[in-house]
XYZ file of C-alpha atoms in Angstrom:
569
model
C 88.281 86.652 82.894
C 88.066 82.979 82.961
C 89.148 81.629 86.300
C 86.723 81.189 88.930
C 87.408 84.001 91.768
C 84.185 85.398 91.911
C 81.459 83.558 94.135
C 77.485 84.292 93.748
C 74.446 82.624 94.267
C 72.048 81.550 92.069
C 68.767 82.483 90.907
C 65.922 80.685 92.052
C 64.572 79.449 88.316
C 68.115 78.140 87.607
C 68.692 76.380 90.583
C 64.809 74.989 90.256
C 66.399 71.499 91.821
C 67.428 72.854 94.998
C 70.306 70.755 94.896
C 72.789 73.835 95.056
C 70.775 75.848 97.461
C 72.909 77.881 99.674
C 76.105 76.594 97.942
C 77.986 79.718 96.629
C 78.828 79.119 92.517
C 82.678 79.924 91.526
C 82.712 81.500 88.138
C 84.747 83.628 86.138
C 84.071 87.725 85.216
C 82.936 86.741 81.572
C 80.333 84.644 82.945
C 78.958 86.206 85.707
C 78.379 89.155 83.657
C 77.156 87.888 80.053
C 74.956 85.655 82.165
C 74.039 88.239 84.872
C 70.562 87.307 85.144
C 71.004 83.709 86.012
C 72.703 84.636 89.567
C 71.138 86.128 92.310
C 73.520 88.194 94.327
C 77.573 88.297 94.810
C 78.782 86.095 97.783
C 81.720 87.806 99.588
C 83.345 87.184 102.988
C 82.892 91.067 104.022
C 80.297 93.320 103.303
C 82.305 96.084 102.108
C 83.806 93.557 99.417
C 80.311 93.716 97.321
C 80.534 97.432 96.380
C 84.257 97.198 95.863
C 83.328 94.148 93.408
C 80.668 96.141 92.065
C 82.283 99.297 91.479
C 85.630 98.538 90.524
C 84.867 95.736 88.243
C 81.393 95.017 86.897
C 80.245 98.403 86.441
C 82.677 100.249 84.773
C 83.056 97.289 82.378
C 79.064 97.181 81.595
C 78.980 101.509 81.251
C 82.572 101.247 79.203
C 81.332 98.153 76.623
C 77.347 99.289 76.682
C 77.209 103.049 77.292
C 75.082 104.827 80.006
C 71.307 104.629 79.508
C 70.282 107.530 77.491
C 67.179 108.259 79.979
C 64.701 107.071 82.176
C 62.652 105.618 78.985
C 65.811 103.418 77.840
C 66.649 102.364 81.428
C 63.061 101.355 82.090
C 63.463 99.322 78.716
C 66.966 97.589 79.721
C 65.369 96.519 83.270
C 62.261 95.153 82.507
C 64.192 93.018 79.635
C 65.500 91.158 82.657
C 68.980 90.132 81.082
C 71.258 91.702 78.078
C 69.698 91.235 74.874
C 72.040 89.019 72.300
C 73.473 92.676 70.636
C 74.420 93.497 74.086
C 75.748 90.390 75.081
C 78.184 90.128 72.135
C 79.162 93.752 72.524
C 80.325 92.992 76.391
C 81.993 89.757 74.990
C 83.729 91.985 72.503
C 84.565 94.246 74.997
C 85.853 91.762 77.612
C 87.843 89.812 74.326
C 89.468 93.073 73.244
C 91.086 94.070 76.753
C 91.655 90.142 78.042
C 95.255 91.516 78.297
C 94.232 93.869 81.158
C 93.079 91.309 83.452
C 95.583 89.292 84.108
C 96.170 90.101 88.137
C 99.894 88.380 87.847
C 101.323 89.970 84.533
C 104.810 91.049 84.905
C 104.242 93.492 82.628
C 100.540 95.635 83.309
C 99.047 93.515 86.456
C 95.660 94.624 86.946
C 94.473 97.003 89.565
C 98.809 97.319 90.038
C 102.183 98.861 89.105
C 104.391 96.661 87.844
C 108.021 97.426 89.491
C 106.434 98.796 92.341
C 109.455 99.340 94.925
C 110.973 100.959 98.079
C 114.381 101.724 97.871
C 115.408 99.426 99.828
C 113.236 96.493 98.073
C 111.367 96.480 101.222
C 107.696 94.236 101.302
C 105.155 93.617 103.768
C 103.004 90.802 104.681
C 99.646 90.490 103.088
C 97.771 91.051 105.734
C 98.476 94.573 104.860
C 95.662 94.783 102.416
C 93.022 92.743 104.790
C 90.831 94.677 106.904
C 89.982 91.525 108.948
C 93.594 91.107 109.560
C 95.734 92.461 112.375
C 98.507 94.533 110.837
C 100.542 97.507 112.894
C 97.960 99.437 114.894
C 95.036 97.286 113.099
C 94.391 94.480 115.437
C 91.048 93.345 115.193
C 89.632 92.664 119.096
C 88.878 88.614 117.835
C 91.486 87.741 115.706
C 93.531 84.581 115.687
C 96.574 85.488 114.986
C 99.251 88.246 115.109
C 101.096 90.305 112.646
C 104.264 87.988 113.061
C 101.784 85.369 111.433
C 102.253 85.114 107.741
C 98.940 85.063 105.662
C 98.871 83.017 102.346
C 95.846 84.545 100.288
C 95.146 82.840 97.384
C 94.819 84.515 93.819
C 91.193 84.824 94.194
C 91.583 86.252 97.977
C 93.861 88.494 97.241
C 91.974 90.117 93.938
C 89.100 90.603 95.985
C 91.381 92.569 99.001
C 93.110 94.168 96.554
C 89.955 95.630 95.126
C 88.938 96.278 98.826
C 91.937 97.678 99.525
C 91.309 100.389 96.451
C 88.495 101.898 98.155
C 88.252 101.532 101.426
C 92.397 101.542 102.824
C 92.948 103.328 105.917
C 94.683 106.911 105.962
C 97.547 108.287 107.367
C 101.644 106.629 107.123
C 101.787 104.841 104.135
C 105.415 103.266 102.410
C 107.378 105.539 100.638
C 108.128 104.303 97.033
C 110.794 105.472 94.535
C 109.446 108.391 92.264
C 106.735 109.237 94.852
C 107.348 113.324 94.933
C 106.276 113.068 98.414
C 108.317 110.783 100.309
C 110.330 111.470 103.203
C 112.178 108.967 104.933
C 110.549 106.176 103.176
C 107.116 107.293 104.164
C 104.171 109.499 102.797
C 102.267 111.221 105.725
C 98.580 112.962 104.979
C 97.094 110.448 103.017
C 93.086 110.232 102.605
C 90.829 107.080 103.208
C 89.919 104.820 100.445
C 86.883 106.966 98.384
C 84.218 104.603 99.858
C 85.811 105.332 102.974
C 84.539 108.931 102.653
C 80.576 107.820 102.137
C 77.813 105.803 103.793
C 77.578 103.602 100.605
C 74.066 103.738 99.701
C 73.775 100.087 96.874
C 69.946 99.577 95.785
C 69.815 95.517 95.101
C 67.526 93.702 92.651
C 66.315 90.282 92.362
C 68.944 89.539 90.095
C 72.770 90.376 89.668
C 71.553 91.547 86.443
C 68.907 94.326 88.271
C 71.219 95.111 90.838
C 73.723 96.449 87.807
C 71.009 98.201 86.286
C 69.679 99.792 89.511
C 73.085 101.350 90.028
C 73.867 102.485 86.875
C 72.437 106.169 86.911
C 70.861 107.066 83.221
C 71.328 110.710 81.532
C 74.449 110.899 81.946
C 76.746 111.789 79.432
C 79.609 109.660 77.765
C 83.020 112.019 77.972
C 86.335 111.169 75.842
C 88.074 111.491 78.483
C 86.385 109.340 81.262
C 87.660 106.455 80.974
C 87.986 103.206 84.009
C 91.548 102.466 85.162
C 92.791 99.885 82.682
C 92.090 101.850 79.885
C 93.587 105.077 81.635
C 97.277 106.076 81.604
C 98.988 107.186 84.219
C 100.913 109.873 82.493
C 98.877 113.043 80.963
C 101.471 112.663 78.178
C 100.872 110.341 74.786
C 101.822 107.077 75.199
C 101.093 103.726 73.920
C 102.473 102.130 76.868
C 100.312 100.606 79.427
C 100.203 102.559 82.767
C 102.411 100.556 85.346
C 104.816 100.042 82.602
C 105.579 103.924 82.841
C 106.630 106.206 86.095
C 103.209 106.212 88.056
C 102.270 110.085 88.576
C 100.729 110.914 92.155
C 98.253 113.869 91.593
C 95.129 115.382 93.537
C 92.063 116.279 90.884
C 88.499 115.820 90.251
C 87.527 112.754 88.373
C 86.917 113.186 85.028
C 83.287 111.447 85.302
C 82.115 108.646 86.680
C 83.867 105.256 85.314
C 86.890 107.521 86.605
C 85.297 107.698 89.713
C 84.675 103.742 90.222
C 87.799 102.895 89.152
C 89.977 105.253 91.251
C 93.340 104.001 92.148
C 93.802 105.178 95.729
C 96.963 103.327 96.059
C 99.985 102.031 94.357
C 100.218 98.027 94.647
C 101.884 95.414 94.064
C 101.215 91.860 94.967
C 104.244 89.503 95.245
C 103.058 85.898 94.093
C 104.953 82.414 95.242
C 104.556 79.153 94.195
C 103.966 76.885 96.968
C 102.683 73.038 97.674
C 99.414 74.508 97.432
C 99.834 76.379 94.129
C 100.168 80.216 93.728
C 99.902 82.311 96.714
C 100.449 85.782 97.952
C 102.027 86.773 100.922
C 104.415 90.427 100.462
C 102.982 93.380 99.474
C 103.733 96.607 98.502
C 101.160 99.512 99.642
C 102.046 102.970 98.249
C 99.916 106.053 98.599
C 97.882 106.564 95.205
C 96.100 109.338 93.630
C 94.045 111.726 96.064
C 90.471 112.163 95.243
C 88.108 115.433 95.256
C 84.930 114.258 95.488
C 82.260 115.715 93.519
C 78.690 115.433 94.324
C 77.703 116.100 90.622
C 79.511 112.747 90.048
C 79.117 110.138 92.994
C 75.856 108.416 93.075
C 76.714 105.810 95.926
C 75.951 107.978 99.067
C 73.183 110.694 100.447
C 74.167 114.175 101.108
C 74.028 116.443 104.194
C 73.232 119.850 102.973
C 73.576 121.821 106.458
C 75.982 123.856 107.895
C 78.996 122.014 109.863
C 78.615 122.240 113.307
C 81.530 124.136 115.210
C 83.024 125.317 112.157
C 84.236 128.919 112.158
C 83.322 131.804 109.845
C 86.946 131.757 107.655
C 86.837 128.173 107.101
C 83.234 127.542 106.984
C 83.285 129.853 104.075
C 86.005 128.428 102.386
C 83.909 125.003 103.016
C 81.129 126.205 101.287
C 83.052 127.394 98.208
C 84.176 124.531 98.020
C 81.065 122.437 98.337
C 77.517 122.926 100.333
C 77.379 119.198 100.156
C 79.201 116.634 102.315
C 78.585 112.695 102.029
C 76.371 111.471 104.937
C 77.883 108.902 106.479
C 76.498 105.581 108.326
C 76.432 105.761 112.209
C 77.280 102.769 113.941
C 74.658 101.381 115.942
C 71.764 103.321 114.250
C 69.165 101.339 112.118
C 69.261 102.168 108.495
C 65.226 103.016 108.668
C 66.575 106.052 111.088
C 68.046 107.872 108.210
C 65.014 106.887 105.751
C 64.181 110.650 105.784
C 67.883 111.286 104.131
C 67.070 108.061 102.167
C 63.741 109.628 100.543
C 65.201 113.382 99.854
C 64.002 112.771 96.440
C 64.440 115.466 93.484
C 63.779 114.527 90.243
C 65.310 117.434 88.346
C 68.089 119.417 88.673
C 66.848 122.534 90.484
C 64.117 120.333 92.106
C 67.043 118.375 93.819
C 68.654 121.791 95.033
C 65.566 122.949 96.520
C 65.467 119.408 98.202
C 68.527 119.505 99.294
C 67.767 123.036 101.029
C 64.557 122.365 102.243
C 65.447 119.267 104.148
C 69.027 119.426 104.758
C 69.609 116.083 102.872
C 69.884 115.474 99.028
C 69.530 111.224 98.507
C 71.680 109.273 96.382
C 71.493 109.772 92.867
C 70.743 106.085 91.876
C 67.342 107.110 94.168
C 66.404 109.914 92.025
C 67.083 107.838 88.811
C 64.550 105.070 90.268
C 62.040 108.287 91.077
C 61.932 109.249 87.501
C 61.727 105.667 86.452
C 59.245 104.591 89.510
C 56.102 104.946 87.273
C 56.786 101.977 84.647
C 57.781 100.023 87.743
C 56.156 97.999 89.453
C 54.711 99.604 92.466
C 55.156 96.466 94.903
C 58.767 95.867 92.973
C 60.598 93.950 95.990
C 63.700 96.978 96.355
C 66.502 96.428 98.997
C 68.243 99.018 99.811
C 72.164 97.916 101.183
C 74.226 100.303 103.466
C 77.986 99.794 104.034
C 80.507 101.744 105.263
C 83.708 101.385 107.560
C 84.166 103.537 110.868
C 87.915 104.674 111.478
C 89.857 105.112 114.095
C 92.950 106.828 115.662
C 93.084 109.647 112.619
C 91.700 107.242 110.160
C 94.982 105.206 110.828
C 92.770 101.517 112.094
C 89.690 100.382 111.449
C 87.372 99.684 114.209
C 84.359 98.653 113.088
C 82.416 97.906 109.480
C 78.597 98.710 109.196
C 76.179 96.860 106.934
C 72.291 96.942 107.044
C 69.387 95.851 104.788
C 66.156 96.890 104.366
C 63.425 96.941 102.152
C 62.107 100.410 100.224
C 58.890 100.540 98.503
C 59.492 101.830 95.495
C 56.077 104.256 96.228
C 57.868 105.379 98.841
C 59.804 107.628 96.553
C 57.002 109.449 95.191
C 56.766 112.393 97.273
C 52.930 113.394 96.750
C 52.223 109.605 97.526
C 50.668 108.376 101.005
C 53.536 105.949 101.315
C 55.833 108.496 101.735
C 54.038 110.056 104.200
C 53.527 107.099 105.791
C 56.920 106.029 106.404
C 58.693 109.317 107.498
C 55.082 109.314 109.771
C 56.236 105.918 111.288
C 59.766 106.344 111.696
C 58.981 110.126 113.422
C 56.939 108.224 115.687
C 59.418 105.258 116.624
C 61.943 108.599 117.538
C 59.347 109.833 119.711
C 58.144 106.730 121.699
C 61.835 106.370 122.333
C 62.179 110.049 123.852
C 58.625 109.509 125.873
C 60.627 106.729 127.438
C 63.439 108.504 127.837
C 61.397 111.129 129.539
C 59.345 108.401 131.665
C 62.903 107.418 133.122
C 64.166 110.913 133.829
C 61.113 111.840 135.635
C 61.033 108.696 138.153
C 64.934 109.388 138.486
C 64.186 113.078 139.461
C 61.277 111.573 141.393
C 63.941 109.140 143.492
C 66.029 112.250 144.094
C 68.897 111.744 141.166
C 69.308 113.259 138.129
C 68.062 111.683 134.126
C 70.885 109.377 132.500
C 72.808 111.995 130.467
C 72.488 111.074 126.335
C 75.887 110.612 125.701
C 76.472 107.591 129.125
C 75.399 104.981 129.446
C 72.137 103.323 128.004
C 68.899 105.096 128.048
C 65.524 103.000 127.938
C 65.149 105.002 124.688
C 67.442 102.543 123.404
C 66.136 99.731 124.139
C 62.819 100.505 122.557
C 64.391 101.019 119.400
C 65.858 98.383 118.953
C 62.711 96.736 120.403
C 60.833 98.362 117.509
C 63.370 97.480 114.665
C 61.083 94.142 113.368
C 58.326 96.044 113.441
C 59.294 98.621 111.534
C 61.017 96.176 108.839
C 57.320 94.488 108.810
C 56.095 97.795 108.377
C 58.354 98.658 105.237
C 58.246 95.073 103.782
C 53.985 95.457 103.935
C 54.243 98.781 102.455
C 56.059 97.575 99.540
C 53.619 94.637 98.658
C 50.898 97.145 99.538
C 51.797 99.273 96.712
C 49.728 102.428 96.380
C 46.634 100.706 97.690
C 45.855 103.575 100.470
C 43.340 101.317 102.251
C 46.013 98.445 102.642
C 48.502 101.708 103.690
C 46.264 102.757 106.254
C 45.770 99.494 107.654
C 49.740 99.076 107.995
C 50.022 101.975 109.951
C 46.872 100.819 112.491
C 48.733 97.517 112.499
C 52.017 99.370 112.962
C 51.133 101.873 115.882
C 49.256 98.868 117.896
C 52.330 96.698 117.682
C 54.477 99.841 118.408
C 52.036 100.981 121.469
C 52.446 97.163 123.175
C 56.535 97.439 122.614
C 56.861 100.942 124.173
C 54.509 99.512 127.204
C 57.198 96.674 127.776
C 59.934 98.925 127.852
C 58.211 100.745 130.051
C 57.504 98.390 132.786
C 60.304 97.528 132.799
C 61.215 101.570 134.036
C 58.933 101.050 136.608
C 59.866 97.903 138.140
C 63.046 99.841 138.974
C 61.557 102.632 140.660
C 62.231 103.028 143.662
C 59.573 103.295 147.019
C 60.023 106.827 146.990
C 59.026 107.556 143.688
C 55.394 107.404 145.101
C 55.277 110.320 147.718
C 57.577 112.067 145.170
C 60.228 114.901 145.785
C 60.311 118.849 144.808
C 62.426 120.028 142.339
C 63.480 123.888 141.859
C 64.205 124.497 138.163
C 64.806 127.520 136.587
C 63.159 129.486 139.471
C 59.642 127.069 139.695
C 58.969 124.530 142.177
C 58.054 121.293 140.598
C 56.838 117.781 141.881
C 57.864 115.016 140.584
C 55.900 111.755 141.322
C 55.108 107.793 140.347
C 51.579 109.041 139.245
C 52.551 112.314 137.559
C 54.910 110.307 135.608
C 53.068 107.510 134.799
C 50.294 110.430 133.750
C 52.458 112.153 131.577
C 53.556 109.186 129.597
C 50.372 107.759 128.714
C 49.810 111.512 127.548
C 52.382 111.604 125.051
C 51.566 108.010 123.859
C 48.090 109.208 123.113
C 49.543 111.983 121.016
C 52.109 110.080 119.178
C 49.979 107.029 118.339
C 46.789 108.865 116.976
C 45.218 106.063 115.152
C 46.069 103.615 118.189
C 44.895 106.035 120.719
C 41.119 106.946 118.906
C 39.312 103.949 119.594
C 40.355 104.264 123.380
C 39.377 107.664 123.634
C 35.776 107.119 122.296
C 35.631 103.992 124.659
């Protein structure tokens, strides 16, 4: 509560001096969340740390001490207040006073986030590099890293919360140590264990200009306070009634629904225990004990932290696409590495602002957004239209059966908050732009396969090697970041929009013509008399002209408002 673990920057109109510019401030929970507005954003070492922070931590305690907004009307109210009014600040001071007790990470008796007692039978541990992603660890070994699994790692308390919150949501599946009263151990292991929850999602995190707006933009409103949902330090393991705290009695492995949505944040995906030492250095932690935890079935009704893919699964069969789709016709749409986030902005922007609104979304474009989207929708017309919104992505891509991690993805960008008005022109606007960076990447594409067929060889297949398509795109990501950054300080000034797509498709015209020459530089001599191809039954040339023809043909069609003026010339 007190101790300074959490890092975060500050707010430009605190730090007015600039004397602690760029310097991360150290500060305790109670702090950093009864003075929310005077930081600017949570400093963390990886990415996927800020939505553990976030979701494990300061949310649940702000919706568990303040309640969930009622609607879009008393949301709207707490934003634009800017910070916690004094009632509100002394009820999350209450709050934080009454369960002090529960925060303690070393307490032999209820450690936080752990079970206390937490053992093989054998009293086996294992280093503490178990619960960092970063580190190497059995099959985990990171392709840069220092040091080996024979190395010891000393985190230190305010390490180790932070990877132990980590650890909670985004752990890797498979083997995990058998403990004693796990049901399903056998030979000291547990075999068929999930990923983390987060693990499961391309984290969608909208981010204010303050820690304080970044709580309040992912706090959903409407939703309904239940008895029953409660976050994990105020949950008992057992269903029975007890007074005792939960690691104090036999921890209960179970696979179920979360009960709502503090449930949700604060799921306990594993059993832990973190084995402190005093050293010359003070406390430190280096043994472990990693246990399989509670299995979660996620609910789309619930989780507000990721888009949703509303088509069928590819390749599944009739039986068990069926049973699928009893289940659930929504899956979490996950981040794909190497892919902008702008390339998913038409997921991003599957806006419905009512229930059955969002279903016919969801069916009509195959994607249903995050609900924190839809809450800002509803909310979007007592904003302010050129509001500076970010928009964070994070996720974690697995490997070997979800057994290693190989890589983490993170991206930024900026959303107009128009943009989520769906009879607006910046709407139109942006899924126009985006469309058209997709297609200047296949006209390239196409440019390429037609001098290849033109040398006698065949187009670079999609799934080998790099195409020229590929390089354009990521040619045209600062341009399209301008684009969406313009947009938002445009607001719904349609001259100002119009000009920022002129701007946008001139920019975008000069980038695809430098990719380009560079396809043609490799041509080959050849490519100018050309060669025959038989396909399908018809006899085609293929040429340096015809090519060259073809592409400044499908540049005049994609870039319409480029392309005019050089018509009428």
């Amino acid at each position: 509560m007190d101790e300074p673990w959490l890092r975060a920057s500050r707010a430009a109109e605190v730090d007015k001096s600039g004397s602690g510019a760029g310097i991360p401030y150290e500060t305790g929970l109670s702090e950093l969340l009864l003075h929310a507005n005077k930081f600017r954003d949570l400093v963390v070492d990886l990415p996927t740390q800020k939505p553990a922070v976030l979701r494990q931590l300061l949310l649940p305690i702000v919706v568990s001490a303040l309640g969930w907004p009622k609607d879009a009307g008393a949301w709207t109210g707490m934003f634009e207040a800017g910070e916690f009014t004094e009632e509100e600040r002394g009820r999350l001071a209450t709050y934080l006073d009454e369960h002090r007790h529960r925060f303690d990470l070393f307490d032999a008796v209820d450690p936080f986030a752990q079970v206390a007692g937490l053992r093989t039978a054998k009293d086996e541990t294992k280093g503490s590099a178990l619960l960092v992603a970063t580190a190497a660890t059995g099959n985990n070994v990171p392709l840069f890293s220092s040091r080996s699994e024979g190395d010891p790692l000393e985190l230190t308390p305010a390490q180790a919360a932070h990877w132990l919150l980590h650890t909670q949501c985004w752990d890797t599946a498979a083997i995990k140590t058998g403990v004693v009263g796990d049901p399903k151990v056998k030979a000291g292991k547990t075999t068929g264990n999930p990923t983390g929850p987060l693990g499961q999602l391309g984290v969608i995190m909208p981010i204010g200009r303050s820690l304080y707006e970044t709580l309040l933009l992912n706090i959903p409103h409407g939703r309904v306070a239940l008895k029953e949902d409660l976050p994990q330090w105020l949950r008992r393991a057992t269903e029975g009634e007890t007074d005792e705290p939960p690691s104090c009695a036999t921890p209960v492995w179970q696979q179920r629904a979360p009960r709502g949505l503090l449930d949700a944040w604060t799921w306990q995906s594993r059993r832990v225990r973190l084995i402190p030492e005093e050293t010359s250095r003070g406390t430190r932690v280096t043994r472990v004990v990693v246990a399989a935890g509670d299995r979660l079935l996620v609910n789309p009704d619930l989780e507000p932290h990721t888009a949703w893919d509303s088509r069928p699964p590819a390749g599944r069969g009739s039986a068990k696409g069926a049973k699928d789709a009893e289940v659930s016709s929504l899956r979490p749409r996950r981040h794909r590495p190497g892919r902008a986030a702008w390339r998913g902005l038409e997921a991003l922007l599957a806006v419905g602002r009512a229930g059955e609104e969002r279903e016919a979304t969801a069916t009509r474009a195959g994607f249903r957004t995050s609900d924190l989207l839809n809450s800002l929708a509803e909310a979007g017309e007592e904003m302010d239209s050129a509001y500076p919104l970010q928009i964070e992505l994070t996720g974690v891509m697995y490997g070997n059966q979800s057994a290693v991690i190989e890589d983490v993805f993170f991206d930024e960008i900026p959303l107009p908050v128009t943009a989520l008005d769906q009879d607006g022109i910046v709407y139109g606007a942006l899924l126009s732009a985006v469309g058209q960076a997709e297609q200047l990447a296949t006209a390239v594409n196409h440019l390429s396969g037609d001098l290849r067929r033109a040398a006698g060889s065949d187009p670079i297949p999609w799934d080998k090697g790099q195409r020229p398509g590929d390089t354009l795109l990521h040619a045209l990501d600062p341009v399209v970041r301008r684009l969406l950054a313009g947009l938002q300080a445009a607001g719904d000034d349609f001259d100002l929009v119009r000009r920022g797509l002129e701007a946008w498709e001139h920019k975008a015209g000069r980038a695809t013509w430098r990719v380009a020459e560079q396809v043609f530089a490799t041509a080959a001599p050849g490519t100018f008399a050309g060669r025959k191809v038989v396909k399908d039954g018809k006899e085609q040339i293929y040429r340096l002209s015809t090519a060259e023809a073809a592409f400044r043909r499908r540049l005049n069609e994609i870039l319409t408002l480029a392309s005019g003026p050089r018509r009428t010339g």
